[in-house]
Coordinates of C-alpha atoms and ligand atoms in Angstrom, one line a residue:
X1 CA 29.3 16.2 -14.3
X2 CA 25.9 14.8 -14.0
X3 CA 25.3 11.7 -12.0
X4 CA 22.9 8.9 -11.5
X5 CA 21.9 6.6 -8.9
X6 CA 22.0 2.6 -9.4
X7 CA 19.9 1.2 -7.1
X8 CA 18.9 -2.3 -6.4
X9 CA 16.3 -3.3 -3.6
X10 CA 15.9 -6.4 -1.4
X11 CA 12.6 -7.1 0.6
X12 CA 12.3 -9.9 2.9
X13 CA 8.6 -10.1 3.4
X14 CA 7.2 -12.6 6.1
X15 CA 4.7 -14.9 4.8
X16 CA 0.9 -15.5 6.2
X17 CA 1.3 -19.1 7.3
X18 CA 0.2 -20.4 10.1
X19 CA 3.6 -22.3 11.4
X20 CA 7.1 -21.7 10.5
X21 CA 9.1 -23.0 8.2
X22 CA 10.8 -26.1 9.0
X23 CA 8.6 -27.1 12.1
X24 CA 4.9 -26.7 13.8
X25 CA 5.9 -23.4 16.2
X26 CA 3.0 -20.6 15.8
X27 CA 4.2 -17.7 13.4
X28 CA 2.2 -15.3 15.6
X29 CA 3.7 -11.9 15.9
X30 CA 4.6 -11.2 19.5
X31 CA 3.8 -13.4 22.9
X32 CA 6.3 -13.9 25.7
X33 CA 10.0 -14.2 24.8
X34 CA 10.8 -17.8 23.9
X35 CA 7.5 -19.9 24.0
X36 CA 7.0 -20.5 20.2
X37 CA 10.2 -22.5 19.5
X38 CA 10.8 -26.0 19.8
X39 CA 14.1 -28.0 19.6
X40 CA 14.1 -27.6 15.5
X41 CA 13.8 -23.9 15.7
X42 CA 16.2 -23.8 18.5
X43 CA 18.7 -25.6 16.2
X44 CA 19.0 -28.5 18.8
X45 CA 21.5 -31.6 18.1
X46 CA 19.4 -34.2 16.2
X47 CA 16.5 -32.0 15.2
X48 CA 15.4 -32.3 11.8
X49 CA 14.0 -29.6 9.7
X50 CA 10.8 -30.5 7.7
X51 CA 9.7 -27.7 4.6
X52 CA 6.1 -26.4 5.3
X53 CA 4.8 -27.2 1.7
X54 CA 2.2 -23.8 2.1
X55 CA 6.0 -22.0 2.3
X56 CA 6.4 -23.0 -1.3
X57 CA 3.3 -22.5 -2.2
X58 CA 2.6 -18.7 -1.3
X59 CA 6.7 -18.6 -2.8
X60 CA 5.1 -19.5 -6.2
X61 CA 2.0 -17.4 -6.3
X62 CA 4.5 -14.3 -5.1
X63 CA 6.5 -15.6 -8.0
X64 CA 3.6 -15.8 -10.4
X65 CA 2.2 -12.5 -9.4
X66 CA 5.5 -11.2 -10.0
X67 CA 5.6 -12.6 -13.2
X68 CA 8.6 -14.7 -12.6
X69 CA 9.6 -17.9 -14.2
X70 CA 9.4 -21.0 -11.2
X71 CA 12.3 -23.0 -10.6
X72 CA 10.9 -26.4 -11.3
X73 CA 13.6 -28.2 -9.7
X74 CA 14.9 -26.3 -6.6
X75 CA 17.2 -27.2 -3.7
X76 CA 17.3 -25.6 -0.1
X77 CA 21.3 -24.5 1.0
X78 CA 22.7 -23.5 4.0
X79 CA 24.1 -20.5 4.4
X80 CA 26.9 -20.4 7.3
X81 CA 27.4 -17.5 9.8
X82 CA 27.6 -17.0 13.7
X83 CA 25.2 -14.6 15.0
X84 CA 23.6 -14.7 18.5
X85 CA 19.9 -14.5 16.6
X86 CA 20.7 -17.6 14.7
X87 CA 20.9 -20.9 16.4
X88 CA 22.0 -23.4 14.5
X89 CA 24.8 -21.7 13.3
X90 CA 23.6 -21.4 9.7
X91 CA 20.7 -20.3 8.1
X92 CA 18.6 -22.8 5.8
X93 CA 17.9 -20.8 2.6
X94 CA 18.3 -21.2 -1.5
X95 CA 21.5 -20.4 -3.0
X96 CA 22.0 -21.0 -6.8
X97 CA 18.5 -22.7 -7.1
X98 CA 15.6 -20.1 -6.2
X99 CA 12.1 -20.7 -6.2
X100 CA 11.3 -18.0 -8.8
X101 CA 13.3 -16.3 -11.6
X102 CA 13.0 -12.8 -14.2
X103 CA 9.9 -11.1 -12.7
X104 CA 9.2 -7.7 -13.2
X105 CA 7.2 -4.9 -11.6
X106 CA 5.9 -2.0 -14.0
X107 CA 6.0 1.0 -11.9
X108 CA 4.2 4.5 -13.2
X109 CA 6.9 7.6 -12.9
X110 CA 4.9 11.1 -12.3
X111 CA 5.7 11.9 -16.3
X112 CA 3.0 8.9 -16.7
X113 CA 6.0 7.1 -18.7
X114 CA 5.7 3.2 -17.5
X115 CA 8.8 1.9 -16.4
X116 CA 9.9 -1.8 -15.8
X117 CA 11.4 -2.8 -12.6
X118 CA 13.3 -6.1 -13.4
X119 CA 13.1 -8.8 -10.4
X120 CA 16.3 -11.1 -10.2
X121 CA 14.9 -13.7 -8.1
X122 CA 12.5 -14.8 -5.1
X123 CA 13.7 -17.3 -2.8
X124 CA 12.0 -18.8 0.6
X125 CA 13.9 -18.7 3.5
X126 CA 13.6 -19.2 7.2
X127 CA 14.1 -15.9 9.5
X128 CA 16.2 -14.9 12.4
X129 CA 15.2 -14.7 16.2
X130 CA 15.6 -10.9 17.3
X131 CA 18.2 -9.7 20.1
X132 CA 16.8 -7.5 22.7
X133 CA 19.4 -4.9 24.4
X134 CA 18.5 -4.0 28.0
X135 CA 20.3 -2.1 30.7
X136 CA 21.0 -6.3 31.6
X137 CA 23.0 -7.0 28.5
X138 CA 21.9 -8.3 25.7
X139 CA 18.8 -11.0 25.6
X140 CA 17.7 -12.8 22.3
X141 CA 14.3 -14.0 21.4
X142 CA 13.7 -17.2 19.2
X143 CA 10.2 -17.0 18.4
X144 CA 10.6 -15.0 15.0
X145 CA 13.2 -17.8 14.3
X146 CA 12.4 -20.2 11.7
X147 CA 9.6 -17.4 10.7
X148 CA 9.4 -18.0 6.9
X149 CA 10.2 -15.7 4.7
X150 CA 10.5 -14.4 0.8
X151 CA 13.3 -12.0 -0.6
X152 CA 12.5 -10.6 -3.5
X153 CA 15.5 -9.0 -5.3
X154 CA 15.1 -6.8 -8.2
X155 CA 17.3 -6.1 -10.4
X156 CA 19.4 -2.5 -10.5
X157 CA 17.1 -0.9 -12.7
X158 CA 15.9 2.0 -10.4
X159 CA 17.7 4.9 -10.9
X160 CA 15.8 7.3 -7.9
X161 CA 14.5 7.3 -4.9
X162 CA 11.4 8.0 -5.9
X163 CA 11.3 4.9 -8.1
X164 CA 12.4 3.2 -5.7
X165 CA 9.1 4.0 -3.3
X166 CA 7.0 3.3 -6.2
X167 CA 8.5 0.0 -6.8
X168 CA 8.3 -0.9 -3.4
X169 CA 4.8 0.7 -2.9
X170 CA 3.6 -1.7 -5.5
X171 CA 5.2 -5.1 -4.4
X172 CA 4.0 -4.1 -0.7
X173 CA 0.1 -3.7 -2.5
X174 CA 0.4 -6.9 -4.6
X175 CA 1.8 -9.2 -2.3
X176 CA -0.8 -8.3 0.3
X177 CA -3.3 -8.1 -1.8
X178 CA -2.8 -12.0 -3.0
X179 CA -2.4 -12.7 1.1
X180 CA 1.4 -13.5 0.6
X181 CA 2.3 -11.4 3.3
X182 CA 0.3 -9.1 5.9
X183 CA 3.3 -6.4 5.1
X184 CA 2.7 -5.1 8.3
X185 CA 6.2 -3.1 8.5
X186 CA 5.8 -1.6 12.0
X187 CA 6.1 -5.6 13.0
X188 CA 8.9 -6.0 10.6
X189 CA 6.7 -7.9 8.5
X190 CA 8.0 -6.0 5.4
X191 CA 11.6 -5.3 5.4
X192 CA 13.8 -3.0 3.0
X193 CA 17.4 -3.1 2.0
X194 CA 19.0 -1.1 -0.6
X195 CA 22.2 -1.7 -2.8
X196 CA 22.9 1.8 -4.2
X197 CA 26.1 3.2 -6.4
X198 CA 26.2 6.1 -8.9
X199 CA 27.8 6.8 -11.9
X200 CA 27.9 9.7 -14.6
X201 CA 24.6 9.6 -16.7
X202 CA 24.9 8.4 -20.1
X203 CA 27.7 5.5 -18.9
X204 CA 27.4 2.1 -18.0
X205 CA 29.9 1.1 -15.9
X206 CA 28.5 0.7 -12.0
X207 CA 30.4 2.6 -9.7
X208 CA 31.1 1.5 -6.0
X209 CA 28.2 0.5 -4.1
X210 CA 26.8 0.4 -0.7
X211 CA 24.3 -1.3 0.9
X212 CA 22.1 0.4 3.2
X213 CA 20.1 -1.8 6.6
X214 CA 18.2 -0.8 9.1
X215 CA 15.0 1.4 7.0
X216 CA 11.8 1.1 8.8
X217 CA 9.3 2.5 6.5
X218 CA 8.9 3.7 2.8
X219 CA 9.8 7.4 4.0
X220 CA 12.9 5.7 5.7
X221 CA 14.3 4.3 2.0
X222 CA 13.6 7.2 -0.1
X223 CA 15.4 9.6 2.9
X224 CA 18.3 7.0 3.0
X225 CA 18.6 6.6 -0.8
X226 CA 18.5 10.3 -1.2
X227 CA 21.3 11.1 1.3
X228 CA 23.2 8.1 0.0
X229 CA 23.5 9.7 -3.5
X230 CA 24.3 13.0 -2.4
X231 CA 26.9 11.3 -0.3
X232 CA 28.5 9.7 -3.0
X233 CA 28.4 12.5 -5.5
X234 CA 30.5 14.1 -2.7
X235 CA 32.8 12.1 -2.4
X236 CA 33.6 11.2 -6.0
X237 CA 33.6 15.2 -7.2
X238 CA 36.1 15.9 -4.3
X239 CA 37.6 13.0 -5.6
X240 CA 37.7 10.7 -2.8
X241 CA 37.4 7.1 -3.3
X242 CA 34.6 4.9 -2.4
X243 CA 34.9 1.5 -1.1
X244 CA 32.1 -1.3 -0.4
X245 CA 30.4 -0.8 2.0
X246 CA 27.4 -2.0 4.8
X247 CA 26.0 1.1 5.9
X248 CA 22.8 1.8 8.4
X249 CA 20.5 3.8 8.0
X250 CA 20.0 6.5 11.2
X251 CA 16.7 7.4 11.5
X252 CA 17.4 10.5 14.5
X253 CA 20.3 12.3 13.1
X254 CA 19.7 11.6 8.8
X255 CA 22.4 10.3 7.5
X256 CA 23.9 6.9 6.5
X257 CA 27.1 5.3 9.1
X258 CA 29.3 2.8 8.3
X259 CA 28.3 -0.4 9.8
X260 CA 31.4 -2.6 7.6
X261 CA 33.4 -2.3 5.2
X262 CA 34.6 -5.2 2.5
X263 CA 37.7 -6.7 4.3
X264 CA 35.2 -7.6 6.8
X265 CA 32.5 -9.6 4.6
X266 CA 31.4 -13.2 5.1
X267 CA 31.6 -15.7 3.4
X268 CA 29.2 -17.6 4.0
X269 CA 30.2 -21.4 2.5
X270 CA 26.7 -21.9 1.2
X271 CA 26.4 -25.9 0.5
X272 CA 23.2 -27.7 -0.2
X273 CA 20.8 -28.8 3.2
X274 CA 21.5 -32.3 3.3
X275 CA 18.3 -32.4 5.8
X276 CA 16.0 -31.7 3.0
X277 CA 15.0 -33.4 -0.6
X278 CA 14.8 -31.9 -3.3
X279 CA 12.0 -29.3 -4.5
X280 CA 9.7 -31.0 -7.0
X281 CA 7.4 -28.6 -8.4
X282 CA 4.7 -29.8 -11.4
X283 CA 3.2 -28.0 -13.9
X284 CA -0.1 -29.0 -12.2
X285 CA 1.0 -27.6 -9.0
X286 CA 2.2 -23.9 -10.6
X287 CA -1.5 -23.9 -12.8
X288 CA -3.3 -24.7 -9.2
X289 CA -1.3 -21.6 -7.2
X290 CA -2.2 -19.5 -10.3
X291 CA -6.1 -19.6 -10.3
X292 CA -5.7 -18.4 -6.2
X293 CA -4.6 -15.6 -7.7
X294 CA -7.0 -12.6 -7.3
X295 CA -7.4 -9.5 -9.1
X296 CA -4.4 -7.4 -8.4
X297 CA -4.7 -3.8 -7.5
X298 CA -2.9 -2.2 -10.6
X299 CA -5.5 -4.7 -13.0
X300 CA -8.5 -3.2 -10.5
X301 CA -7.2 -0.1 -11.4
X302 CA -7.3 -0.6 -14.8
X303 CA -11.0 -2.3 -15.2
X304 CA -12.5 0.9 -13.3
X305 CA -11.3 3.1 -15.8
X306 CA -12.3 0.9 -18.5
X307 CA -15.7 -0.8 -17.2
X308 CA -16.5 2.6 -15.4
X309 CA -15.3 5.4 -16.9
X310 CA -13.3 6.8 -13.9
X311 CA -11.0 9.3 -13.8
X312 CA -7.3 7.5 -13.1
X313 CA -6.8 9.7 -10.4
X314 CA -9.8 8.0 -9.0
X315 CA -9.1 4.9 -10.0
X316 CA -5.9 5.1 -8.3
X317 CA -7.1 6.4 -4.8
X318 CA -9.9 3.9 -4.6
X319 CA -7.7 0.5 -5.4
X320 CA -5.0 1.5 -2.7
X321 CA -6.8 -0.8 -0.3
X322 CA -8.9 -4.1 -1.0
X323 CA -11.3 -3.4 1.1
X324 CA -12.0 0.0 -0.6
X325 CA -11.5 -1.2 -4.0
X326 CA -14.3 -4.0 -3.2
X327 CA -16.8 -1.7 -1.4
X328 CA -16.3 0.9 -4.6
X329 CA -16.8 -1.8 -6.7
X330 CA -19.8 -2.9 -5.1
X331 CA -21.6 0.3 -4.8
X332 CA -21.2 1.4 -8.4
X333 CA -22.5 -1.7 -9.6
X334 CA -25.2 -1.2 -7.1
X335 CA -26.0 2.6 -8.3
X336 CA -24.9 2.0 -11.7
X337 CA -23.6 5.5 -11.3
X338 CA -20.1 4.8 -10.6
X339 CA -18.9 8.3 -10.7
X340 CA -21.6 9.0 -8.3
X341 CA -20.7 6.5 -5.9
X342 CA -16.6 7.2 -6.3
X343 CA -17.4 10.8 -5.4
X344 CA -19.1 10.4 -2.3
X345 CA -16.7 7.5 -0.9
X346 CA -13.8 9.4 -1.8
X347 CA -14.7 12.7 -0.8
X348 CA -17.8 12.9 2.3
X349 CA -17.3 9.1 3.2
X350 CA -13.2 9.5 3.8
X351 CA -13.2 12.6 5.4
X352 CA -15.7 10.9 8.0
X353 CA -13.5 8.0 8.1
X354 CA -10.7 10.3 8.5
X355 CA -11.5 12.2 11.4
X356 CA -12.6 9.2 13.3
X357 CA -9.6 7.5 12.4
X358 CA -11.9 4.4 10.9
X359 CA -11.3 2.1 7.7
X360 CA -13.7 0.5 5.2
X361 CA -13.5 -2.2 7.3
X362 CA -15.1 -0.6 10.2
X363 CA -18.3 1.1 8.6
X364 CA -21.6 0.1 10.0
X365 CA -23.8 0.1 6.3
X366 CA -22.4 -1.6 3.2
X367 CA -22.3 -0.5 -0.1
X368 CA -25.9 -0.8 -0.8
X369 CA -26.2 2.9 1.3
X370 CA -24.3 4.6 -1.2
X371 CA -26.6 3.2 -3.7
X372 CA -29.8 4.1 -1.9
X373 CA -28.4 7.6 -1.0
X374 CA -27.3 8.2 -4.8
X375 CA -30.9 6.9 -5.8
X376 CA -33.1 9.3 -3.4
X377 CA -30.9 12.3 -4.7
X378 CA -31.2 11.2 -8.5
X379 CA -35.2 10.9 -7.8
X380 CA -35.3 14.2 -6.3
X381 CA -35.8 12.6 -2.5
X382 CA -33.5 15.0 -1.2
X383 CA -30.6 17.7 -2.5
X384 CA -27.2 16.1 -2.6
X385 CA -26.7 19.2 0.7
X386 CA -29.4 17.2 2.3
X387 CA -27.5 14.0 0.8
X388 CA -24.4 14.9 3.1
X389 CA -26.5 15.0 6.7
X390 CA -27.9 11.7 5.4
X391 CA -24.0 10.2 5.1
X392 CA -23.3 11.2 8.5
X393 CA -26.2 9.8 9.8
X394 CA -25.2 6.5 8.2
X395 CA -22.3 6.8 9.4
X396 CA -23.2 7.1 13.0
X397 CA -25.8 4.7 13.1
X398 CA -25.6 2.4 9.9
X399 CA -28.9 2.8 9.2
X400 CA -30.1 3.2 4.9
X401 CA -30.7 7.0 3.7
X402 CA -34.7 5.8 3.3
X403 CA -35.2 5.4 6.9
X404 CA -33.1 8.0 8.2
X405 CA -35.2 10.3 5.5
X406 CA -38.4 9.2 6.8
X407 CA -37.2 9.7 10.5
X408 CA -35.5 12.9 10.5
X409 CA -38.4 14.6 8.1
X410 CA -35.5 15.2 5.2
X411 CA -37.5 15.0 2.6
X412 CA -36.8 17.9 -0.2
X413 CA -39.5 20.3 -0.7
X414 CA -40.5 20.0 -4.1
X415 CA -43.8 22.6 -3.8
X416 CA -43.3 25.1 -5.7
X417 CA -46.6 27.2 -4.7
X418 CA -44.8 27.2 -0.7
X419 CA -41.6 27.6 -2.1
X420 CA -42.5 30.7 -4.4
X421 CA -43.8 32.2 -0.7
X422 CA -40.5 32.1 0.9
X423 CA -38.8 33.5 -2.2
X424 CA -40.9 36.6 -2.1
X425 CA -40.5 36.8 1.9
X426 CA -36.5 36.5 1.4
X427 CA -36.4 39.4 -1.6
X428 CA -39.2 41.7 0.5
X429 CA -36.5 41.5 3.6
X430 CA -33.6 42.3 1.7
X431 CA -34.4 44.9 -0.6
X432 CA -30.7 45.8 -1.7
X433 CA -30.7 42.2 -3.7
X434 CA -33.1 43.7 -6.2
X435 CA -31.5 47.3 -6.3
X436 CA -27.9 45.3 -6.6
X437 CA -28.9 43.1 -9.3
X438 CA -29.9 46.2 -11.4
X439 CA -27.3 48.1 -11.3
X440 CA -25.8 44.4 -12.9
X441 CA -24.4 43.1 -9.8
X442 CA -26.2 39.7 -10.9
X443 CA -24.1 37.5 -8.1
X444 CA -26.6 38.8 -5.5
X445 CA -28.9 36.1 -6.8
X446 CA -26.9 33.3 -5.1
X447 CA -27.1 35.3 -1.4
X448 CA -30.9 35.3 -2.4
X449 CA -30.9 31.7 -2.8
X450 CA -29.0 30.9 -0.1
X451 CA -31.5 32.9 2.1
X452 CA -34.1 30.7 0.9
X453 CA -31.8 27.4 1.8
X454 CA -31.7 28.7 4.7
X455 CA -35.3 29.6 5.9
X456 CA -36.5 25.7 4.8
X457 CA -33.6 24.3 6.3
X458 CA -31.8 23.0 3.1
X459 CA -34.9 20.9 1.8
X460 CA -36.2 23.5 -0.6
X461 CA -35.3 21.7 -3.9
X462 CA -32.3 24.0 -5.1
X463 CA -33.2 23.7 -8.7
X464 CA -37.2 24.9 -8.3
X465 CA -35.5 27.7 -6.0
X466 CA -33.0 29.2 -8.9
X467 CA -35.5 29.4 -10.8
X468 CA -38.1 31.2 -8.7
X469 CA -35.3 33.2 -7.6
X470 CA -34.5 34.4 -11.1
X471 CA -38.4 34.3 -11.7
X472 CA -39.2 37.0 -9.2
X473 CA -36.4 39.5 -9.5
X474 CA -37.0 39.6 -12.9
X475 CA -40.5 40.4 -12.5
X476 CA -39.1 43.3 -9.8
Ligands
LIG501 ZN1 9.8 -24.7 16.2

């Protein structure tokens, strides 16, 4: 028998606001234990929650990005549990009323086959404060409470893990891309749970699912996922039977545990927040969020291969980040060689970046150096060998390829008279390149040229030197 996974995901990203939620605290990550609360994040008798209105907004433009349908006439709930981390007892929310409805991601599987993620819902919703476990006891920490939050829930329409990381690899790239959410998921910006059953391919009927907490990066889902289907398959060939489940996800040892099982769930009595009117959301408002909307990576992706002719592998690499997708951009409208330009970011520029650990964000010359260093090469300035001391040098001191040229005597040696000397100089030394090349050995010719390189110190224009090369044997 053949089986299949059914899996669902649900992200809770944190979004970019300033203030939580439902009062003026800070939404800054971090600071000492229990300073950005006040007595509505605390869930103090009397307080009164108010919505941040930039909450909703960022909701809809996630929503909109997403293309979702918004919920013009929305409603906050309460959603009742005791946990330590949650002060009040309850957890202000959206029930049967989200913000945003039927989005869908379009994920690329490795086959190059597009395949549609369906997303059930977004809703807003305030976060939890975070317990801290010490040799003490436990201590809990309210300044992530009231934090506010989307969760987007797609629909179970992934059937791997590896769909599952593109999915998410994509929602992660939009939403920070539109400035929903930083995503940051080593501060638990981003967070992933999965909802994963199998069942035997070719049949409809979902089997018995689990739902996986506690994954901490992308590598983290697709491990869990991967070990949760094998798990299962287990199970239901030995023929065991599967029950609901809340498993976590154990990062040291591999494997899934049980956290709970079904006769422990909650129910959570949701009811609507009598604290807070009703959402209102015009037309107007929706048409406003949408034009703050900026080009999304995947629609970068696609104008560079259009507009410049890039290969999509390219394409891809150079829109995983903004900031690199901007300075591309930049350059190879700069250049007007766009190939050009997306060579020598994505190949001598990021292995610079690489080993000094540095981003985009960090380089000391903007784009207009990768046009000026593809212009001197195209007008014979330099050889694009010269070309790669000349990036270095940028990248040390930020200065233009022009001036470091001019400083560091770089200019490529274009006389063909001195050139012609050195050639004969280089073939006099090393007789055995003429003798070689007769008896047909012809690949001694690029030994001969690189001796030449070599005595002028790489300026010698390579393309004057192949053919004095070639000249000068022959003549032999
Ligand atoms: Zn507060």
């Amino acid at each position: 028998m053949e089986f299949e996974s059914v899996i669902g995901l649900e992200v809770h990203a944190e979004l970019l606001t300033k203030t939580k939620i439902y009062c003026g605290c800070t939404t800054e990550f971090g600071g000492k234990a229990n300073t950005h609360v006040c007595p509505i994040c605390l869930g103090l008798p009397g307080s009164l929650p108010q919505l941040n209105k930039q909450v909703v907004e960022l909701g809809i433009k996630a929503g909109l990005a997403l293309n979702c349908e918004i919920t013009k006439v929305g409603r906050m709930d309460r959603k009742n549990y005791f946990y330590p981390d949650c002060p009040k007892n309850y957890q202000i929310t959206q029930d049967e009323l989200p913000l945003c409805r039927n989005g869908y991601i379009d994920i690329e599987l490795e086959s190059g086959e597009i395949k549609r993620i369906g997303i059930e819902r977004i809703h807003i919703e305030e976060d939890a404060g975070k317990l801290l476990h010490t040799k003490r006891g436990t201590l809990v920490d309210f300044n992530r409470a009231g934090v506010p939050l989307i969760e987007v829930v797609s629909k179970p329409d992934i059937r791997t893990s590896e769909e599952a990381t593109l999915y998410l690899t994509k929602l992660k790239s939009i939403l920070s891309s539109c400035k929903v959410s930083d995503c940051k998921m080593e501060e638990g910006s981003l967070r992933c749970d999965a909802n994963i059953s199998i069942r035997e391919k070719g049949t409809e009927p979902f089997g018995i699912r689990s739902e996986i907490k506690n994954m901490n990066s992308f590598k983290a889902v697709e491990k869990a996922l991967h070990y949760e289907f094998e798990r299962q398959v287990k199970a239901v060939t030995a023929g065991e039977k599967l029950t609901v489940e809340t498993r976590r996800w154990d990062e040291t040892n591999n494997e899934t545990t049980v956290m709970r099982s079904k006769e422990e769930a909650n129910d959570y009595r949701y009811f609507p927040e009598g604290d807070l009117v009703t959402l209102n959301i015009s037309d107007e408002w929706i048409e406003n969020v949408r034009k703050t909307i900026p080009e999304l990576p995947h629609e970068k992706e696609a104008r560079f291969i259009k507009e410049y002719e890039l290969p999509k592998y390219d394409a891809h690499v150079l829109t995983l980040t903004d900031s690199m997708a901007e300075f591309f951009d930049e350059a190879a409208k700069l250049s007007k060689d766009p190939k050009a330009a997306s060579n020598w970011i994505m190949g001598d520029l990021s292995r610079l970046m690489n080993v000094e650990g540095t981003w985009v964000e960090d380089l000391k010359f903007a784009p207009n150096g990768i046009a000026e260093l593809i212009e001197v090469i195209k007008d014979g300035t330099i050889s694009s060998a010269i070309g790669k001391q000349v990036l270095e040098a940028m990248f040390e001191s930020g200065k233009l390829p022009k001036a470091i040229i001019e400083e560091k005597g770089l200019k490529q040696n274009n006389d063909e008279g001195a050139i012609l000397e050195i050639v004969n100089k280089v073939l006099d030394e090393n007789p055995q390149v003429i003798e070689q090349y007769k008896s047909g050995k012809t690949r001694i010719l690029g030994f001969a040229v690189g001796q030449v390189m070599k005595a002028t110190k790489g300026q010698a224009n390579p393309g004057i030197v192949n053919q004095l090369v070639e000249q000068e044997v022959a003549k032999r």
